[in-house]
Coordinates of C-alpha atoms and ligand atoms in Angstrom, one line a residue:
Chain N
M1 CA 0.0 0.0 0.0
P2 CA 1.3 3.5 -0.8
V3 CA 1.5 6.0 2.0
L4 CA 0.7 8.8 -0.3
Q5 CA -1.3 8.6 -3.4
T6 CA -2.8 11.1 -5.8
K7 CA -5.5 10.3 -8.4
G8 CA -6.1 12.4 -11.4
L9 CA -4.8 15.5 -9.6
A10 CA -5.2 18.7 -11.6
I11 CA -5.1 22.4 -10.9
D12 CA -6.0 25.5 -12.9
F13 CA -4.6 29.0 -12.4
R14 CA -7.1 31.3 -14.0
G15 CA -7.7 28.9 -16.9
F16 CA -4.0 27.9 -17.1
R17 CA -3.8 24.2 -16.3
A18 CA -0.5 23.9 -14.4
L19 CA -1.0 20.2 -13.5
A20 CA -3.2 17.6 -15.0
G21 CA -3.9 13.9 -14.4
V22 CA -1.1 13.4 -11.8
D23 CA -1.2 9.8 -10.4
L24 CA 1.5 9.6 -7.9
R25 CA 2.2 6.6 -5.6
V26 CA 4.7 6.9 -2.9
E27 CA 5.6 3.7 -1.0
A28 CA 6.4 3.8 2.8
G29 CA 10.0 4.2 3.8
V30 CA 11.4 5.1 0.5
I31 CA 13.2 8.2 -0.8
H32 CA 11.1 9.1 -3.8
A33 CA 12.5 11.7 -6.2
I34 CA 10.3 13.9 -8.4
I35 CA 12.2 15.4 -11.4
G36 CA 11.2 17.5 -14.3
P37 CA 12.0 20.7 -16.2
N38 CA 11.4 24.2 -14.8
G39 CA 7.7 25.0 -14.7
A40 CA 6.7 21.4 -14.9
G41 CA 4.6 21.9 -11.7
K42 CA 6.7 20.2 -9.1
T43 CA 6.3 23.0 -6.5
T44 CA 2.7 23.3 -7.4
L45 CA 2.3 19.6 -6.7
F46 CA 3.9 20.1 -3.2
N47 CA 1.5 23.0 -2.6
L48 CA -1.4 20.7 -3.4
L49 CA -0.1 17.9 -1.2
S50 CA 0.6 20.2 1.7
G51 CA -2.8 22.0 1.5
L52 CA -1.6 25.4 0.5
L53 CA -3.5 25.1 -2.7
R54 CA -6.8 23.3 -3.5
P55 CA -6.9 21.0 -6.5
T56 CA -9.3 21.7 -9.3
E57 CA -9.8 18.0 -9.8
G58 CA -8.6 14.8 -8.3
H59 CA -7.9 13.3 -4.9
I60 CA -5.0 13.1 -2.4
L61 CA -4.8 10.2 0.0
F62 CA -2.3 10.1 2.9
E63 CA -2.1 6.9 4.9
N64 CA -5.5 5.8 3.3
R65 CA -7.2 9.0 4.4
E66 CA -8.6 11.4 1.9
I67 CA -7.0 14.8 2.6
T68 CA -8.1 16.6 -0.5
G69 CA -9.0 20.2 0.3
W70 CA -7.8 19.9 3.9
P71 CA -6.3 23.1 5.3
A72 CA -2.4 23.1 5.5
H73 CA -2.3 23.2 9.3
A74 CA -4.4 20.0 9.6
I75 CA -2.3 18.1 7.1
V76 CA 0.8 18.9 9.1
H77 CA -0.7 17.4 12.2
L78 CA -1.3 14.2 10.3
G79 CA 2.4 13.9 10.0
L80 CA 3.0 15.3 6.5
A81 CA 5.3 18.3 6.4
R82 CA 7.1 20.1 3.6
S83 CA 10.0 22.5 3.0
F84 CA 10.2 25.3 0.6
Q85 CA 12.2 25.9 -2.6
I86 CA 12.3 29.6 -1.8
T87 CA 13.5 29.8 1.8
S88 CA 10.6 30.5 4.1
I89 CA 11.7 31.3 7.6
F90 CA 10.9 33.9 10.3
P91 CA 13.6 36.4 9.5
H92 CA 13.4 38.6 12.6
L93 CA 13.3 35.8 15.1
S94 CA 16.3 34.0 16.4
L95 CA 17.1 30.5 15.1
L96 CA 16.1 29.1 18.5
D97 CA 12.8 30.9 18.3
N98 CA 12.2 29.6 14.7
I99 CA 12.7 26.0 15.9
R100 CA 10.7 26.5 19.1
L101 CA 7.8 27.7 16.9
A102 CA 7.9 24.4 15.0
R103 CA 8.1 22.3 18.2
Q104 CA 5.4 24.3 19.9
S105 CA 2.9 23.7 17.1
G106 CA 2.3 20.1 18.2
T107 CA 1.1 21.3 21.6
P108 CA -1.8 23.6 22.7
L109 CA 0.7 26.0 24.1
G110 CA 0.1 28.4 21.2
Y111 CA -3.2 29.4 22.7
Y112 CA -1.9 30.1 26.2
F113 CA -1.9 33.8 26.1
W114 CA -1.7 34.0 29.9
L115 CA 1.6 32.2 30.3
P116 CA 5.1 33.7 30.0
E117 CA 7.0 32.9 26.9
T118 CA 9.7 31.3 29.0
V119 CA 7.6 28.1 29.1
L120 CA 8.9 27.6 25.5
H121 CA 12.4 26.9 27.0
R122 CA 11.2 23.3 27.4
F123 CA 11.9 22.9 23.7
D124 CA 15.4 24.3 23.9
Q125 CA 17.3 21.0 24.2
D126 CA 15.3 19.6 21.2
A127 CA 15.9 22.7 19.3
R128 CA 19.6 22.7 19.9
T129 CA 19.9 19.1 18.8
I130 CA 18.0 19.9 15.6
L131 CA 20.1 23.0 14.9
E132 CA 23.2 20.9 15.5
S133 CA 22.1 18.2 13.1
V134 CA 22.0 20.9 10.3
G135 CA 25.2 22.5 11.4
L136 CA 23.7 25.7 12.9
A137 CA 24.4 25.2 16.6
E138 CA 26.8 28.1 16.7
A139 CA 24.3 30.5 15.4
A140 CA 21.3 29.5 17.6
G141 CA 20.9 33.0 19.1
K142 CA 21.2 35.0 15.9
P143 CA 18.3 36.5 14.1
A144 CA 17.5 34.3 11.1
Q145 CA 18.0 37.1 8.6
E146 CA 21.7 37.4 9.5
L147 CA 22.5 33.9 8.2
S148 CA 24.3 33.2 5.0
Y149 CA 22.3 31.8 2.1
G150 CA 23.5 28.3 2.8
Q151 CA 22.7 28.6 6.5
K152 CA 19.2 29.8 5.6
R153 CA 18.7 26.7 3.5
A154 CA 19.8 24.6 6.4
L155 CA 17.3 26.4 8.7
E156 CA 14.6 25.8 6.1
I157 CA 15.1 22.1 6.4
A158 CA 15.5 22.2 10.2
L159 CA 12.1 23.9 10.6
T160 CA 10.5 21.1 8.7
L161 CA 12.4 18.4 10.6
A162 CA 11.5 19.9 13.9
L163 CA 7.9 19.0 13.1
Q164 CA 9.0 15.3 13.3
P165 CA 6.7 14.3 10.4
R166 CA 6.3 10.7 9.3
M167 CA 6.5 12.0 5.7
L168 CA 8.8 14.8 4.4
L169 CA 8.3 16.7 1.2
L170 CA 11.6 18.5 0.4
D171 CA 11.5 21.0 -2.4
E172 CA 15.0 21.4 -3.9
P173 CA 16.9 21.2 -0.6
T174 CA 20.3 21.7 -2.4
A175 CA 19.3 24.5 -4.7
G176 CA 22.1 27.1 -4.9
L177 CA 24.4 25.2 -2.4
G178 CA 28.1 24.6 -2.8
V179 CA 29.6 21.1 -3.1
E180 CA 30.4 20.8 0.6
D181 CA 26.9 21.9 1.7
I182 CA 25.3 19.6 -0.8
S183 CA 27.1 16.5 0.6
R184 CA 26.1 17.6 4.1
V185 CA 22.4 17.9 3.0
V186 CA 22.6 14.5 1.2
A187 CA 23.9 12.9 4.4
L188 CA 21.2 14.5 6.5
I189 CA 18.4 13.4 4.1
R190 CA 19.8 9.8 4.1
Q191 CA 19.8 9.9 7.9
V192 CA 16.3 11.3 8.4
A193 CA 15.0 8.9 5.7
R194 CA 15.8 5.9 7.9
T195 CA 12.7 6.5 10.0
R196 CA 10.4 8.3 7.5
T197 CA 9.3 8.5 3.9
V198 CA 10.8 11.3 1.9
V199 CA 9.6 12.9 -1.3
L200 CA 12.4 14.9 -2.9
V201 CA 12.1 17.5 -5.7
E202 CA 15.6 17.9 -7.1
H203 CA 17.4 19.3 -10.2
N204 CA 20.8 18.0 -9.2
M205 CA 21.0 14.6 -10.8
G206 CA 23.9 13.6 -8.7
V207 CA 21.8 14.0 -5.6
V208 CA 18.9 12.2 -7.1
A209 CA 21.1 9.3 -8.1
A210 CA 22.7 9.1 -4.7
L211 CA 19.5 9.2 -2.7
S212 CA 16.4 8.0 -4.5
D213 CA 14.8 4.6 -4.5
R214 CA 12.1 5.7 -6.9
I215 CA 11.9 8.4 -9.5
T216 CA 8.8 10.2 -11.0
V217 CA 9.2 12.4 -14.0
L218 CA 6.8 15.3 -14.2
Q219 CA 6.8 16.9 -17.6
R220 CA 4.6 18.7 -20.1
D221 CA 3.6 16.5 -23.0
A222 CA 4.5 18.8 -25.9
P223 CA 2.3 17.4 -28.7
S224 CA -1.0 17.7 -26.9
G225 CA 0.1 20.5 -24.7
R226 CA -1.0 18.5 -21.8
P227 CA 1.2 18.0 -18.7
A228 CA 1.4 14.5 -17.3
G229 CA 3.1 12.6 -14.5
V230 CA 5.1 9.6 -15.5
V231 CA 6.2 7.0 -13.0
W232 CA 9.3 4.8 -13.4
Chain B
M1 CA 19.2 46.9 34.3
I2 CA 19.3 49.4 37.1
A3 CA 18.5 52.0 34.5
R4 CA 15.4 50.1 33.5
R5 CA 14.2 49.9 37.1
L6 CA 14.8 53.6 37.5
G7 CA 12.9 54.2 34.3
W8 CA 9.8 52.3 35.7
V9 CA 10.0 54.2 39.0
A10 CA 10.2 57.5 37.1
L11 CA 7.2 56.5 34.9
G12 CA 5.2 55.5 38.0
G13 CA 6.0 58.9 39.6
L14 CA 5.0 60.7 36.4
V15 CA 1.7 58.8 36.2
L16 CA 1.0 59.7 39.9
L17 CA 1.9 63.3 39.4
L18 CA 0.0 63.7 36.1
P19 CA -3.2 65.2 37.5
R20 CA -1.0 68.0 38.9
L21 CA 0.9 68.6 35.7
V22 CA -2.2 68.8 33.5
Y23 CA -5.8 69.1 34.5
E24 CA -7.5 65.9 35.8
G25 CA -9.8 65.4 32.8
L26 CA -6.8 65.3 30.5
A27 CA -4.8 63.1 32.8
L28 CA -7.7 60.6 32.7
D29 CA -8.0 60.8 29.0
I30 CA -4.4 60.0 28.7
L31 CA -4.8 56.9 30.8
T32 CA -7.8 55.6 29.0
W33 CA -6.5 56.3 25.5
A34 CA -3.1 54.8 26.5
L35 CA -4.9 51.6 27.3
F36 CA -7.0 51.7 24.1
A37 CA -3.9 52.3 21.9
T38 CA -2.0 49.5 23.6
A39 CA -4.9 47.2 23.1
L40 CA -5.1 48.1 19.4
D41 CA -1.3 47.4 19.1
I42 CA -1.9 43.7 19.9
L43 CA -3.7 43.5 16.5
L44 CA -1.9 46.2 14.6
G45 CA 1.8 45.8 15.6
Y46 CA 2.0 42.2 16.9
T47 CA -0.4 40.5 14.5
G48 CA 0.0 42.8 11.5
L49 CA -3.7 43.5 11.0
L50 CA -4.8 47.1 10.5
S51 CA -8.2 47.5 12.1
F52 CA -10.0 50.7 11.1
G53 CA -13.0 49.9 13.2
H54 CA -11.8 49.9 16.8
A55 CA -14.0 52.8 17.7
A56 CA -16.9 50.3 17.6
F57 CA -15.4 48.2 20.4
F58 CA -14.2 51.1 22.4
G59 CA -17.7 52.6 22.0
A60 CA -19.5 49.3 22.7
G61 CA -17.6 49.1 26.0
A62 CA -18.4 52.7 26.8
Y63 CA -22.1 52.4 26.0
A64 CA -22.5 49.1 27.9
S65 CA -20.6 50.3 30.9
G66 CA -22.4 53.7 31.0
L67 CA -25.8 52.1 30.6
L68 CA -25.1 49.5 33.3
A69 CA -24.1 52.3 35.6
L70 CA -27.0 54.5 34.8
R71 CA -29.8 52.0 34.5
G72 CA -28.5 49.1 36.6
S73 CA -26.6 51.0 39.2
V74 CA -23.7 48.7 38.5
P75 CA -20.6 50.2 40.3
Y76 CA -17.2 51.0 39.0
P77 CA -15.1 49.1 37.9
V78 CA -17.6 46.2 37.5
N79 CA -19.4 48.2 34.8
A80 CA -16.1 48.7 32.9
V81 CA -15.3 45.0 33.0
A82 CA -18.8 44.2 31.8
G83 CA -18.3 46.8 29.0
A84 CA -15.1 44.9 28.0
L85 CA -17.0 41.6 27.9
V86 CA -19.7 43.2 25.7
A87 CA -17.1 44.5 23.3
G88 CA -15.4 41.2 23.2
A89 CA -18.6 39.3 22.5
L90 CA -19.5 41.7 19.8
S91 CA -16.1 41.3 18.1
V92 CA -16.5 37.5 17.7
P93 CA -19.0 37.4 14.8
L94 CA -17.7 40.6 13.2
L95 CA -14.0 39.7 13.2
Y96 CA -14.7 36.1 12.4
L97 CA -15.6 37.3 8.9
A98 CA -12.8 39.9 8.8
V99 CA -9.8 37.7 9.6
R100 CA -10.4 35.7 6.5
R101 CA -9.4 38.8 4.5
R102 CA -6.0 40.4 4.3
G103 CA -4.3 43.8 4.1
I104 CA -6.5 46.6 3.0
Y105 CA -9.6 44.3 2.8
F106 CA -9.3 43.6 6.5
A107 CA -9.2 47.3 7.2
M108 CA -12.2 48.0 4.9
I109 CA -14.3 45.3 6.5
T110 CA -13.6 46.5 10.0
L111 CA -14.4 50.0 8.9
A112 CA -17.7 48.9 7.4
F113 CA -18.7 47.0 10.6
A114 CA -17.8 50.0 12.7
Q115 CA -20.0 52.2 10.5
M116 CA -22.8 49.7 10.9
I117 CA -22.4 49.8 14.7
Y118 CA -22.5 53.6 14.5
Y119 CA -25.8 53.6 12.7
I120 CA -27.3 51.0 15.0
I121 CA -26.4 53.1 18.0
N122 CA -27.7 56.2 16.3
E123 CA -31.0 54.5 15.5
W124 CA -31.6 52.7 18.7
R125 CA -32.6 55.9 20.5
G126 CA -34.6 54.2 23.3
L127 CA -31.4 52.5 24.6
T128 CA -28.6 54.8 23.5
G129 CA -30.1 58.2 23.4
G130 CA -29.2 58.5 19.7
E131 CA -27.4 61.8 18.9
N132 CA -27.6 62.9 22.6
G133 CA -25.7 59.9 23.8
V134 CA -25.9 58.6 27.3
Q135 CA -25.7 61.3 29.9
G136 CA -25.6 61.6 33.7
V137 CA -23.7 58.4 34.3
P138 CA -23.1 57.9 38.0
R139 CA -19.6 57.5 39.2
V140 CA -19.8 55.1 42.1
L141 CA -17.2 52.7 43.3
V142 CA -17.9 49.1 44.4
G143 CA -18.9 49.3 48.1
G144 CA -20.9 52.5 47.4
L145 CA -18.0 55.0 47.7
D146 CA -18.9 58.2 45.7
L147 CA -16.3 59.0 43.2
S148 CA -17.5 62.4 42.0
N149 CA -14.2 63.8 43.0
L150 CA -12.2 63.5 39.8
T151 CA -8.8 63.3 41.5
M152 CA -10.0 60.3 43.6
F153 CA -11.4 58.7 40.5
Y154 CA -8.0 59.1 38.8
Y155 CA -6.1 57.3 41.5
V156 CA -8.7 54.5 41.5
T157 CA -8.3 54.2 37.8
V158 CA -4.5 54.1 37.7
P159 CA -4.2 50.5 38.9
L160 CA -7.0 49.4 36.6
V161 CA -5.2 50.8 33.6
A162 CA -2.0 49.4 34.8
V163 CA -3.6 45.9 35.0
G164 CA -5.0 46.4 31.5
M165 CA -1.7 47.3 30.1
W166 CA 0.0 44.5 31.9
V167 CA -2.5 42.1 30.4
C168 CA -1.7 43.4 26.9
W169 CA 2.0 42.9 27.7
R170 CA 1.4 39.4 28.9
I171 CA -0.6 38.5 25.8
V172 CA 2.2 39.6 23.4
H173 CA 4.9 38.1 25.5
S174 CA 3.3 34.6 25.7
P175 CA 3.6 31.5 23.7
F176 CA 0.5 32.8 21.9
G177 CA 2.2 36.1 21.2
R178 CA 5.0 34.1 19.6
V179 CA 2.6 32.6 17.2
L180 CA 1.2 36.0 16.4
M181 CA 4.7 37.2 15.5
A182 CA 5.2 34.2 13.4
I183 CA 2.0 34.9 11.5
R184 CA 3.0 38.5 10.9
E185 CA 6.5 37.6 9.8
N186 CA 5.5 34.8 7.5
E187 CA 2.0 33.6 7.3
V188 CA 2.5 30.8 4.8
R189 CA 5.2 29.3 6.9
A190 CA 3.1 29.6 10.1
R191 CA 0.3 27.6 8.3
S192 CA 2.8 25.1 7.1
L193 CA 4.1 24.6 10.6
G194 CA 0.6 23.6 11.7
Y195 CA -0.9 26.8 13.0
P196 CA -4.5 27.6 12.0
V197 CA -3.8 31.2 11.2
D198 CA -7.3 32.5 11.0
R199 CA -8.1 31.1 14.5
Y200 CA -5.1 32.9 16.0
K201 CA -6.0 36.1 14.2
L202 CA -9.5 35.9 15.6
L203 CA -8.3 35.3 19.2
S204 CA -5.9 38.2 18.9
A205 CA -8.6 40.4 17.6
V206 CA -11.1 39.4 20.3
L207 CA -8.5 40.0 23.0
S208 CA -7.7 43.4 21.5
C209 CA -11.3 44.4 21.2
T210 CA -12.1 43.2 24.8
L211 CA -9.3 45.4 26.2
S212 CA -10.4 48.3 24.0
G213 CA -13.9 47.8 25.4
F214 CA -12.4 48.0 28.9
A215 CA -10.8 51.3 28.0
G216 CA -14.1 52.5 26.7
G217 CA -15.8 51.4 29.9
I218 CA -13.4 53.5 32.0
Y219 CA -13.7 56.4 29.6
V220 CA -17.5 56.7 30.0
I221 CA -17.4 56.7 33.8
A222 CA -14.6 59.3 33.7
H223 CA -16.7 61.6 31.5
R224 CA -20.0 60.7 33.0
F225 CA -21.4 60.5 29.5
V226 CA -20.8 59.0 26.2
A227 CA -21.5 60.7 22.9
L228 CA -22.3 59.2 19.5
E229 CA -19.0 60.7 18.3
T230 CA -17.1 58.1 20.3
V231 CA -18.0 55.5 17.8
H232 CA -17.3 57.7 14.8
W233 CA -14.6 56.5 12.4
I234 CA -12.5 59.4 13.5
T235 CA -12.0 57.7 16.8
S236 CA -10.7 54.6 14.9
G237 CA -8.3 56.8 13.0
T238 CA -7.1 58.7 16.0
V239 CA -6.1 55.5 17.9
V240 CA -4.3 54.1 14.9
M241 CA -2.4 57.4 14.6
M242 CA -1.5 57.2 18.3
V243 CA 0.0 53.7 17.9
L244 CA 2.0 54.7 14.8
L245 CA 3.3 57.9 16.4
G246 CA 4.5 56.2 19.6
G247 CA 5.7 53.1 17.9
M248 CA 4.1 49.8 17.0
E249 CA 5.3 46.7 18.8
T250 CA 6.8 48.5 21.7
T251 CA 5.6 48.1 25.3
L252 CA 5.0 51.9 25.9
G253 CA 5.0 53.3 22.4
P254 CA 1.2 53.4 22.0
A255 CA 0.8 55.0 25.5
V256 CA 3.4 57.6 24.5
G257 CA 1.6 58.2 21.3
A258 CA -1.7 58.6 23.1
A259 CA -0.3 61.1 25.6
L260 CA 1.3 63.1 22.8
V261 CA -1.8 63.3 20.6
L262 CA -4.0 64.4 23.5
L263 CA -1.5 66.9 24.8
L264 CA -1.0 68.4 21.3
R265 CA -4.8 68.6 20.8
D266 CA -5.1 70.3 24.1
I267 CA -2.4 72.9 23.5
L268 CA -3.3 73.5 19.8
S269 CA -7.0 73.8 20.3
T270 CA -6.5 76.9 22.5
W271 CA -4.7 78.5 19.6
T272 CA -6.5 77.4 16.5
D273 CA -9.7 75.7 15.4
A274 CA -7.7 73.8 12.8
W275 CA -5.9 71.7 15.5
G276 CA -6.8 68.6 13.6
V277 CA -4.8 69.7 10.6
A278 CA -1.9 70.8 12.8
T279 CA -1.9 67.4 14.6
G280 CA -2.0 65.7 11.2
A281 CA 1.0 67.7 10.0
I282 CA 3.0 67.0 13.1
F283 CA 2.1 63.3 12.8
V284 CA 3.4 63.2 9.2
A285 CA 6.6 65.0 10.2
V286 CA 7.3 62.7 13.2
I287 CA 6.7 59.6 11.1
L288 CA 9.1 60.9 8.4
V289 CA 11.8 61.3 11.0
F290 CA 11.0 58.4 13.3
R291 CA 10.0 55.6 11.0
R292 CA 9.1 53.3 13.8
G293 CA 7.4 55.8 15.9
I294 CA 9.1 57.7 18.7
V295 CA 9.7 54.8 21.1
G296 CA 10.4 52.3 18.4
T297 CA 13.1 54.5 16.8
L298 CA 14.7 55.4 20.2
Q299 CA 14.7 51.7 21.1
Q300 CA 16.4 50.9 17.8
L301 CA 19.1 53.5 18.4
M302 CA 19.8 52.2 21.8
Q303 CA 19.9 48.6 20.6
S304 CA 22.4 49.4 17.9
R305 CA 24.6 51.2 20.5
L306 CA 24.4 48.3 22.8
H307 CA 25.2 46.0 19.9
A308 CA 28.3 48.1 19.1
A309 CA 29.3 47.9 22.8
L310 CA 28.9 44.1 22.8
E311 CA 30.8 43.7 19.5
S312 CA 33.9 45.2 21.1
A313 CA 33.5 43.1 24.2
P314 CA 34.2 39.3 24.1
R315 CA 31.0 37.5 23.4
R316 CA 29.7 34.1 24.4
P317 CA 29.1 32.2 21.2
D318 CA 25.5 30.9 21.5
E319 CA 23.9 33.4 23.9
A320 CA 20.2 33.3 23.1
T321 CA 19.3 36.9 23.1
P322 CA 15.7 37.7 22.4
V323 CA 15.3 39.4 19.1
S324 CA 12.8 42.0 18.3
R325 CA 12.5 44.4 15.5
Ligands
ATP1 N1 0.1 30.7 -7.8 C1 0.3 30.6 -9.2 N2 -0.5 31.3 -10.0 C2 -0.3 31.2 -11.3 N3 0.5 30.4 -11.9 C3 1.3 29.6 -11.2 C4 1.2 29.7 -9.7 N4 2.1 28.8 -9.2 C5 2.7 28.2 -10.2 N5 2.2 28.7 -11.4 C6 2.7 28.3 -12.7 O1 2.6 26.9 -12.8 C7 3.7 26.3 -13.5 C8 4.4 25.4 -12.6 O2 5.1 26.1 -11.6 P1 6.0 25.3 -10.5 O3 6.5 26.4 -9.7 O4 5.1 24.3 -9.8 O5 7.1 24.6 -11.4 P2 8.3 23.8 -10.8 O6 8.3 22.5 -11.5 O7 8.4 23.8 -9.4 O8 9.5 24.6 -11.5 P3 11.0 24.9 -10.9 O9 11.8 23.7 -11.3 O10 11.5 26.1 -11.6 O11 10.9 25.1 -9.5 C9 4.5 27.5 -13.9 O12 4.2 27.8 -15.3 C10 4.1 28.6 -13.0 O13 4.3 29.9 -13.6
MG2 MG1 9.7 24.5 -8.0

């Protein structure tokens, strides 16, 4: 049984069909790469899977549960979390605060407006461990906006990992990184994939070859002008 | 941190001496508007939502509190607390709809609702007195103590406003406040971390409106009447101006802004009838010089100085200093 499955998934942006007929099957415990040219709709697919966009047609099933049209926050709490191709962090908050926010979301603490924020220090040990795993331990107290590009990419992944999801959607985790950083990210993905399913969008074929168990090609079918998902 | 303590003591002294520095009515107005502006900042500064309809909630608190005192002989400050609850209850259905909209649409919807409340209050003459407002509101403390002496009323009110401001501070410096900041910084990421953003915005708005209602509830007892003008959109605009002038997202900025606007109005209105224009011009000038409002800009200056001092001193590598903008 696949953990994640889409059936005939399609979305229109004001009449422009960005995705059509996507049938994706992701088996439990694998690293599943999704590749395709720019504009093929890979990020759009992630936006649909994570609930940031609603599909025009089709269904999404996660662990046999229909999650089509669910809001993003509810999908996260099922254990399906995603990272962003364009770094999406909280720039004015410290790295620790960034990670604390991710850890806090699994608890009702967010509603407790009568408690001092120091109660969030209970997540500090976790947060430091996570920051260490992506090589950011030294910068824990810095505002996120002061990080270098590569460090911001690492924080992007750390935020998603901090949610401790059962399934991870990583959107071009190595985009724009140098060789050294890439091998670090590859090692990290390999390590986290031991206990969870990973779907990986990647342009770097070396990374895809090194990591993936399965590959799906997403591309526009030129003759009919119709995009389609192809599974190998 | 001794400087900080001294600062608080000085502020306390200033608040206690205020009725001697300016006349008592003005001192009381400064207190109530300071609380009102601080309550608005929960939504405006910390959540990033511009409400242009807060007059409705300040007004709802004032009318409810005034009517309870007048018709139900409910003593102070129970009437003000009840006013707060009425304003909070009223905000739930209205802001439930508004938080689904963003940016200018949120501002427009809150303005539209506030105008609606204005017309309802105007039309419902039997209860609200229409254009005449509610007059002759008694000023009686719990236990029956007569508070017609305005100085006494001022000193009874100081701790109430202090508690109200402390509640505002607690809200924005809580785990909940952290989520609000996250939403303001990056709403999409907040959603993707599992936060139901609309629900948080609604709770933030309801808390802000409740505390604004509390300020209104105090205001009506201080003046012993409430006029229809209180719910006019100009009130909404004035309180937004106070927050921007003093500095969004600062503990005391909104209060400083409120004091400044009221003092300016008081001074200018003895010279010219066009004090509104003059206040507006000063507002524009201040905002051009102090981008983040007076307190916000001063804080930033002090922080960068502190930063420079720390840079030259040896630093512990992973000191987790709280960061604020
Ligand atoms: N919100 C949107 N509104 C309108 N069009 C959109 C939107 N999001 C994506 N698109 C369009 O959908 C198509 C697919 O975009 P998408 O970002 O999913 O591609 P991608 O496969 O991730 O590309 P890349 O490899 O460059 O990241 C593009 O033509 C893009 O312009
Ligand atoms: Mg993309």
